[in-house]
Short mmCIF file of C-alpha atoms in Angstrom, two decimals:
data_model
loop_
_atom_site.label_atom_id
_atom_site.label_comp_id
_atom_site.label_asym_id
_atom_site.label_seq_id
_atom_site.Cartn_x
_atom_site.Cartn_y
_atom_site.Cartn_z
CA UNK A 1 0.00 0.00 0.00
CA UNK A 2 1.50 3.36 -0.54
CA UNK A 3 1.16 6.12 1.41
CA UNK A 4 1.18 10.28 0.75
CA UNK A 5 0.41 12.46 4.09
CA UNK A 6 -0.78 16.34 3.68
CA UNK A 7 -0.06 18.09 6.93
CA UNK A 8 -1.32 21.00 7.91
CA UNK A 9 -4.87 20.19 6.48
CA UNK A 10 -7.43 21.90 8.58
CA UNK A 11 -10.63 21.00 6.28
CA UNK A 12 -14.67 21.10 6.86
CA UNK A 13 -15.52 19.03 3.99
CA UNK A 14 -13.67 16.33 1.62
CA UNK A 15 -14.13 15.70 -2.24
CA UNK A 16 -11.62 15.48 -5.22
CA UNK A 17 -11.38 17.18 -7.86
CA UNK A 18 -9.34 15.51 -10.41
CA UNK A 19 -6.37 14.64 -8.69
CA UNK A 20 -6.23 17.59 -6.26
CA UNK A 21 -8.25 17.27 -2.59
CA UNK A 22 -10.80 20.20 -2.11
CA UNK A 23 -12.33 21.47 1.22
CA UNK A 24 -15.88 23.47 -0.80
CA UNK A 25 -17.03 24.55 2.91
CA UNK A 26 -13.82 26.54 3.48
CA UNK A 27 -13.16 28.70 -0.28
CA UNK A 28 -11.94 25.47 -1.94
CA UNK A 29 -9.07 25.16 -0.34
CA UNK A 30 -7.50 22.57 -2.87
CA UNK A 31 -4.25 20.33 -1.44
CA UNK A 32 -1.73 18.92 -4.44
CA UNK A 33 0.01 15.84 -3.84
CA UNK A 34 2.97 17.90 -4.88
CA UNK A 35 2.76 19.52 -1.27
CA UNK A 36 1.26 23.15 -2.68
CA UNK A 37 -2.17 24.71 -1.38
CA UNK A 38 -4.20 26.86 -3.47
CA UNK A 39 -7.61 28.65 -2.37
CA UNK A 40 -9.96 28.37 -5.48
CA UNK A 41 -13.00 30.24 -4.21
CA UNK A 42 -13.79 33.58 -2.36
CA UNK A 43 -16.01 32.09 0.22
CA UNK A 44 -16.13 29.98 3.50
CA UNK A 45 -19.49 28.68 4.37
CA UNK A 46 -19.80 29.45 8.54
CA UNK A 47 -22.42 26.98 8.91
CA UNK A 48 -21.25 23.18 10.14
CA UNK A 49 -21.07 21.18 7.06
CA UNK A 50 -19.02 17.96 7.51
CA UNK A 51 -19.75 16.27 4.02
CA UNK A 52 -18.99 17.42 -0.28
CA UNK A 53 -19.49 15.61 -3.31
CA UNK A 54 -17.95 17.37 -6.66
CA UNK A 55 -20.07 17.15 -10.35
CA UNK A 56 -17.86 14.84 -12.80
CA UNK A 57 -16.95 18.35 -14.78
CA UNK A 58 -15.57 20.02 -11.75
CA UNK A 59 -18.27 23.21 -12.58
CA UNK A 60 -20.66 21.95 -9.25
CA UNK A 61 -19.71 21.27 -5.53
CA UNK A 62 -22.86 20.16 -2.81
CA UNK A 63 -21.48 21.06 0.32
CA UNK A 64 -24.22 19.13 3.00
CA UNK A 65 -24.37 17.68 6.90
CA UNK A 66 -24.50 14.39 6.48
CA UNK A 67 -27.05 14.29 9.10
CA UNK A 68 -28.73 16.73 8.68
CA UNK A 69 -31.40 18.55 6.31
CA UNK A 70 -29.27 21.63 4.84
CA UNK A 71 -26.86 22.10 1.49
CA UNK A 72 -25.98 24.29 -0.54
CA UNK A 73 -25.12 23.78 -4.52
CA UNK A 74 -22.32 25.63 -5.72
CA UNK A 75 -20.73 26.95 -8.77
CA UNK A 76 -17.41 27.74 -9.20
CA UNK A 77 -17.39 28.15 -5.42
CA UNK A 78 -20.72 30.57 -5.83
CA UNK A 79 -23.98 29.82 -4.20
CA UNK A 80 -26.24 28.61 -6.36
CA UNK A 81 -29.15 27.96 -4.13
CA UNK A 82 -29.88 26.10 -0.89
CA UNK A 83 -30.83 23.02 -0.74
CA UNK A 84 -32.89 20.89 1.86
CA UNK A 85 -34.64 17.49 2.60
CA UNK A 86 -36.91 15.76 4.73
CA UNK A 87 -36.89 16.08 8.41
CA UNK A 88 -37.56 12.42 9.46
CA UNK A 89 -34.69 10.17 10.67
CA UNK A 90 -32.32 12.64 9.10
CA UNK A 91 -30.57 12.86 12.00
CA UNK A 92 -30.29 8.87 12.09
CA UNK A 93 -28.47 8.48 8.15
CA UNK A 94 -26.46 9.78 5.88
CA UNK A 95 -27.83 12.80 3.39
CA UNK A 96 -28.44 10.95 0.05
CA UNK A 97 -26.96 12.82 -3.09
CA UNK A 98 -24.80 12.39 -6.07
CA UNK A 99 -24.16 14.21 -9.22
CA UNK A 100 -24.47 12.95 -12.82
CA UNK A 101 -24.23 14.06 -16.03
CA UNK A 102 -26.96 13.59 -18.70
CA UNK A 103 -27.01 14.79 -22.19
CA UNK A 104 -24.42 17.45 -21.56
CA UNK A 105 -26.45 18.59 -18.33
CA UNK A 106 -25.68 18.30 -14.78
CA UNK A 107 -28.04 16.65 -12.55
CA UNK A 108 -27.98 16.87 -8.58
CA UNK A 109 -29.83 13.34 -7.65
CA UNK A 110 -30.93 13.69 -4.10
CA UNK A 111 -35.02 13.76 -2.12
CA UNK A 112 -35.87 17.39 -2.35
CA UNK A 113 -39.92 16.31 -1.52
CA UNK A 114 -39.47 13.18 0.36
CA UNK A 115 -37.38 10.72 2.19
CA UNK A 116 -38.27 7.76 0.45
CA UNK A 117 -38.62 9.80 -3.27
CA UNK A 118 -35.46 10.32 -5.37
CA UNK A 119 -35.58 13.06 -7.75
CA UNK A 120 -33.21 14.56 -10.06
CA UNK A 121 -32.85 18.42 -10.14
CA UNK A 122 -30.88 20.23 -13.01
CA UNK A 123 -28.29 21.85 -11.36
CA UNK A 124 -28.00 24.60 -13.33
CA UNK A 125 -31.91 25.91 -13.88
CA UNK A 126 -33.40 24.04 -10.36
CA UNK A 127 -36.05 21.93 -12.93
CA UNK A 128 -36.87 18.68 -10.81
CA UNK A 129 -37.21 16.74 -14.60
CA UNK A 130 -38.45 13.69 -12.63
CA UNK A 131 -41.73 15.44 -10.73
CA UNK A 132 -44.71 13.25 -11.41
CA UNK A 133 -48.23 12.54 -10.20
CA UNK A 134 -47.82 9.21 -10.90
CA UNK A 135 -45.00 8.93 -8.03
CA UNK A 136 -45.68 6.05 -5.30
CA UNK A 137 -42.65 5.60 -3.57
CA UNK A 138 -41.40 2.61 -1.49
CA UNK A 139 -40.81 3.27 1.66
CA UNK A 140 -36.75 3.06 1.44
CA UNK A 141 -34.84 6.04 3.23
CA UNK A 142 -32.20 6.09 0.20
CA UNK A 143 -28.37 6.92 1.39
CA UNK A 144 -24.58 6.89 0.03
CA UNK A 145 -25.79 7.59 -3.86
CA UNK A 146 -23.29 5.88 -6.27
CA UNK A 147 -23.61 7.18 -10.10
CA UNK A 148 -21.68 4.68 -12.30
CA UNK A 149 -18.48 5.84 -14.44
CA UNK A 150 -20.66 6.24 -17.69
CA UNK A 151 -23.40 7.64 -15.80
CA UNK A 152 -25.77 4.88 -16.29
CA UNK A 153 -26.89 3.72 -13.28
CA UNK A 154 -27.65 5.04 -10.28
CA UNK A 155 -26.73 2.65 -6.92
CA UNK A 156 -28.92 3.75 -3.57
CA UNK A 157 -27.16 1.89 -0.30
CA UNK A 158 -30.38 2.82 1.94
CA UNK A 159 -32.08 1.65 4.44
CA UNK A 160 -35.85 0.38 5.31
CA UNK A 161 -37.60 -0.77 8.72
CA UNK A 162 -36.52 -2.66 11.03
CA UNK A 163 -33.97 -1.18 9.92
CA UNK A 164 -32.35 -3.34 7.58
CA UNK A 165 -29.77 -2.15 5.15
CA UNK A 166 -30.84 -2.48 1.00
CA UNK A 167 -29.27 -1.70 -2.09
CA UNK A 168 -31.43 -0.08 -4.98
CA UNK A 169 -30.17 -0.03 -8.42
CA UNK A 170 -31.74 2.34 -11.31
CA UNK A 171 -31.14 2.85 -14.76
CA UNK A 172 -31.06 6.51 -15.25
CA UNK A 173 -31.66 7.30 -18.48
CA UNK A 174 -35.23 4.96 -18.13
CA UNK A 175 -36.05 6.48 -14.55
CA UNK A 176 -35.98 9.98 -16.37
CA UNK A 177 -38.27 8.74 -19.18
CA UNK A 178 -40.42 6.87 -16.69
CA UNK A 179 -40.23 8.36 -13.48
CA UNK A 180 -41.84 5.90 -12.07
CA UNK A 181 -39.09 3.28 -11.85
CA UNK A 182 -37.55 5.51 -9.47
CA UNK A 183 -40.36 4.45 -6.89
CA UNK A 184 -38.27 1.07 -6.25
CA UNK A 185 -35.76 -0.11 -8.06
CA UNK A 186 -33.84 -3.61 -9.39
CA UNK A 187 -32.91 -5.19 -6.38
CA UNK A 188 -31.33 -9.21 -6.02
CA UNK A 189 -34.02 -11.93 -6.45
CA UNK A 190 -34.08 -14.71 -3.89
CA UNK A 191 -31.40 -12.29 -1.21
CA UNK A 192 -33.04 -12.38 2.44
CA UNK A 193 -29.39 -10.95 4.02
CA UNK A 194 -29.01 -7.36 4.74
CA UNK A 195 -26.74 -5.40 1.99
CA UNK A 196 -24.83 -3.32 4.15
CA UNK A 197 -22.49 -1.82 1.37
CA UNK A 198 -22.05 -2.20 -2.45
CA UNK A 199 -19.17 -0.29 -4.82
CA UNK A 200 -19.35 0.04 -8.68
CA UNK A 201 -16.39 -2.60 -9.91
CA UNK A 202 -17.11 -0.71 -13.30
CA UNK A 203 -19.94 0.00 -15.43
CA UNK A 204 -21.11 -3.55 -15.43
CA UNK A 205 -20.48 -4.81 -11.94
CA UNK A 206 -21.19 -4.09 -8.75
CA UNK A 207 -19.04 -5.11 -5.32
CA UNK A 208 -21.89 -6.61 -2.52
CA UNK A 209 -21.44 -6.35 0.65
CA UNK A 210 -23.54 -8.44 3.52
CA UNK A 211 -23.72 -7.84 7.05
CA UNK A 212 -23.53 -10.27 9.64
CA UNK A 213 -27.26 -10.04 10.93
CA UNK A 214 -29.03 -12.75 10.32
CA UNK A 215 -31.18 -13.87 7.10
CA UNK A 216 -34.61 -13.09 7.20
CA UNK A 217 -35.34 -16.49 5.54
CA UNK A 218 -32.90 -19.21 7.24
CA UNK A 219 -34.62 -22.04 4.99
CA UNK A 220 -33.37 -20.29 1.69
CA UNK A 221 -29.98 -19.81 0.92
CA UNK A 222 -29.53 -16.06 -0.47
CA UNK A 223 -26.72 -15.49 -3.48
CA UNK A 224 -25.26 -13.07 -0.81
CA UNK A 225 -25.04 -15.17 2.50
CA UNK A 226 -24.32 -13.26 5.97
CA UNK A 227 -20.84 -11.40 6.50
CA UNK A 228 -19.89 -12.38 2.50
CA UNK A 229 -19.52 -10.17 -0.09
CA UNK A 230 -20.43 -11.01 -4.03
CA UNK A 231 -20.54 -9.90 -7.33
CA UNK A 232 -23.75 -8.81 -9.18
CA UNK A 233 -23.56 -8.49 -12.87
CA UNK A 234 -25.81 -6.40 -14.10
CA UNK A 235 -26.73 -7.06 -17.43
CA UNK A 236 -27.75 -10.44 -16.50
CA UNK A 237 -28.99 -9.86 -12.99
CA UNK A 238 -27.24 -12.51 -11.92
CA UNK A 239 -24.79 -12.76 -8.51
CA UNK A 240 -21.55 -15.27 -8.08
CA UNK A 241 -18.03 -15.09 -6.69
CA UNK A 242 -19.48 -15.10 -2.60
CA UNK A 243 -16.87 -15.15 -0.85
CA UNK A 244 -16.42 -14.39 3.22
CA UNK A 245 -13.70 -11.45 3.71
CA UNK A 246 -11.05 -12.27 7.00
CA UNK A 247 -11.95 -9.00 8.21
CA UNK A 248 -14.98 -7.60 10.02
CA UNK A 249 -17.37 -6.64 6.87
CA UNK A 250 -17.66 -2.52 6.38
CA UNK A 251 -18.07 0.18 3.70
CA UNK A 252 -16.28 -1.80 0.87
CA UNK A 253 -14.98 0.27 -2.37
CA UNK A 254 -14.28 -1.63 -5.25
CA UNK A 255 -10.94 -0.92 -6.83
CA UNK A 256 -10.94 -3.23 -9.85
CA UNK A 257 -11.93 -6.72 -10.36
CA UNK A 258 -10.10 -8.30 -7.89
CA UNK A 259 -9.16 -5.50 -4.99
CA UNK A 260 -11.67 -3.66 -2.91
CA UNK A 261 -10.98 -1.31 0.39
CA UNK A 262 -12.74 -2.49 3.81
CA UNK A 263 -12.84 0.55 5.52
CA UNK A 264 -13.88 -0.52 8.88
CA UNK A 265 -11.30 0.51 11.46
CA UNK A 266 -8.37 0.96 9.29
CA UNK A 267 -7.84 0.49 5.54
CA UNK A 268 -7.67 -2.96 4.26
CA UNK A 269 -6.96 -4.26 1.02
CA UNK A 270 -8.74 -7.01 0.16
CA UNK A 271 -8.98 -10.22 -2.65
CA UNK A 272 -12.11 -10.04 -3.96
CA UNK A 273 -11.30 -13.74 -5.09
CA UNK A 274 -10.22 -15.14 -1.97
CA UNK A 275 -11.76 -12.87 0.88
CA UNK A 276 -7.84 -12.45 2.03
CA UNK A 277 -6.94 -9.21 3.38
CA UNK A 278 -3.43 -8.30 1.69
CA UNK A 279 -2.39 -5.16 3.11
CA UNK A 280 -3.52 -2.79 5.60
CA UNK A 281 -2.42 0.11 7.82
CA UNK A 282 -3.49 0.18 11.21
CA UNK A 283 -2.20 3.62 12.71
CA UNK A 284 -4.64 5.33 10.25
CA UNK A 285 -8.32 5.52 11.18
CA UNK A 286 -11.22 5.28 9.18
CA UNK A 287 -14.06 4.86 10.83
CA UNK A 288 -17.01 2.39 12.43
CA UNK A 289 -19.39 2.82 9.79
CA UNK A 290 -21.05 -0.26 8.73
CA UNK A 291 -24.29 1.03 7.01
CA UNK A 292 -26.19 4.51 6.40
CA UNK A 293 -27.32 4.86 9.33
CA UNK A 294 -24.60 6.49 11.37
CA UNK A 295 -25.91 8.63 14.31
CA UNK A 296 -25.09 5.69 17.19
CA UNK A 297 -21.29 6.72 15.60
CA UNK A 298 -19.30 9.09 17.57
CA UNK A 299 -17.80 11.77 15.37
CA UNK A 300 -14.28 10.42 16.24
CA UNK A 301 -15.15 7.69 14.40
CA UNK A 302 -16.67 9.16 11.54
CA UNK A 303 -13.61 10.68 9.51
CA UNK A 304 -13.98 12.06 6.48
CA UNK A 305 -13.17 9.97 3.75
CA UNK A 306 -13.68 10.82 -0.58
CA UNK A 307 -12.69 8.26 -2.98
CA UNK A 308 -11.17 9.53 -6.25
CA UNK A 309 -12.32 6.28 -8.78
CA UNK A 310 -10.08 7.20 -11.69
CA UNK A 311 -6.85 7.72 -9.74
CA UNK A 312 -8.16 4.79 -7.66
CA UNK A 313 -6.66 6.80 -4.62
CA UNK A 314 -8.06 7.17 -1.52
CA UNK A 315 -8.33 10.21 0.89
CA UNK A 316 -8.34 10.12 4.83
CA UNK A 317 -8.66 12.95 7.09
CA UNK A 318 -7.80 12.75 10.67
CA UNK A 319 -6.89 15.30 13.16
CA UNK A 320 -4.75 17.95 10.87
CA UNK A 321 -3.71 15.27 8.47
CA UNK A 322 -4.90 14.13 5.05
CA UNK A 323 -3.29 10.40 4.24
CA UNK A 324 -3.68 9.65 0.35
CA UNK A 325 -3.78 5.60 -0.23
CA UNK A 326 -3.35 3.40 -2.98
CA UNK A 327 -2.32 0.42 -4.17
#
């Protein structure tokens, strides 16, 4: 594993943008991994954001609190306009938004109307292009948005009662001619395990991650069995490859076909093959989280944490220190 620390790094908020770090909440304060600091933007944000997401073209920042109902969308470090969601259980999990890029157009995917309805808002104009009478949302409290590379699918790693964690998968392009098939999603047939995390491989596979509750159906054996994590191909629907990981299971991130990060504790390579864990750093921190829902977590143990999927490079903040990893 190698191993670049920024020191010095005093940051609200953590997001890449393309292979510099970038604090939105505090004038886009951008870190190099040559060791220079630039300040991109006029304007720090006084209110308590902890959270940032950046549009694939750089143009759009959403600086949130990730539990909490307040964001602003930003342009070239200018406000925009504020954004907000539902009030219920968003103190419990993490705000739900991601940014993708449609015929030339920026989208901001997030629940502007409801907690279980996911909408997407052109950033630039504020049109919610997926509004709709016809809209009967399951009740899923949608979390940790992933937008494919190509921008073709949309991955929701939510949560429903009792709670149990899910994972939602939606064809974009289709949810914006139908909005209705944003009301529920593709899910895996025949899986009775809860799906605490899940990582684009690439634009055809996704990383699956259970927990190690229980299944809900002991007398049928789920393609993703307790405390394993799988592979779901997409175009075929189908899931293979379980395997059980050494390590407690956490927020996985796929790196390629055969590596993903476990991220619970401290970093951890892992074989996607085998389930073997073959490297890891200990002294760094990253976290207890093990689903969206994330208010039990004390802050400590909630660092901040952006994964940059082209560089395959992964930023840590803790204390005054920003540790890039990669493989």
């Amino acid at each position: 594993m190698n191993r670049y620390t920024i020191k010095d790094a005093y940051i609200k908020t953590i997001s890449w943008l393309g292979d510099r770090i970038v604090d939105w909440a505090s004038a886009g304060t951008a870190y190099s991994l040559d060791g220079n600091t630039e300040q991109l933007n006029t304007y720090h944000f006084g209110f308590n954001f902890d959270a940032a997401i950046t549009s694939p073209d750089g143009a759009y920042a959403f600086i949130y609190k990730r539990l909490g109902t307040k964001g602003l969308l930003l342009k070239n470090g200018e406000i925009v306009r504020e954004i907000n969601r539902s009030y219920y259980m968003a103190d419990v999990y993490e705000y739900p938004a991601a940014f993708a890029i449609i015929n030339n157009r920026t989208y901001l995917i997030h629940c502007p109307e409801k907690y279980r309805q996911l909408d997407f808002e052109d950033a630039e104009t504020g049109e919610v292009i997926t509004r709709s009478n016809s809209r009967e949302p399951h009740d899923i409290f949608h979390s940790r948005l992933e937008v494919s590379s190509d921008n073709k699918y949309l991955l929701s790693k939510g949560w429903a009662w009792h709670p149990w964690d899910i994972v939602r998968l939606f064809d974009i392009n289709a949810c914006i001619t139908n909005p209705v098939l944003l009301d529920d999603g593709h899910s895996i047939s025949g899986n009775y395990t809860e799906l605490n995390s899940a990582s684009f491989i690439d634009n055809e596979r996704i990383l699956l991650g259970a927990s190690s509750e229980e299944s809900l159906d002991d007398d049928v054996a789920s393609p993703v069995p307790p405390s394993h994590i799988a592979i779901w191909n997409i175009s075929n629907g189908t899931v293979s490859d379980a395997v059980a990981p050494q390590e407690v299971p956490g927020n996985f991130i796929a790196i390629d076909q055969h590596y993903c990060w476990n991220l619970y504790q401290y970093p951890k390579i892992v074989d996607i093959r085998s389930g073997e864990v073959v490297d890891k750093m200990e002294e760094i921190k990253t976290g207890l989280q093990t689903s969206a829902i994330i208010h039990h977590v004390k802050e400590a143990d909630l660092p901040l944490i952006a994964y940059n999927r082209a560089l395959k490079k992964l930023a840590v903040h803790n204390n005054d220190r920003i540790e890039v990893l990669w493989m």
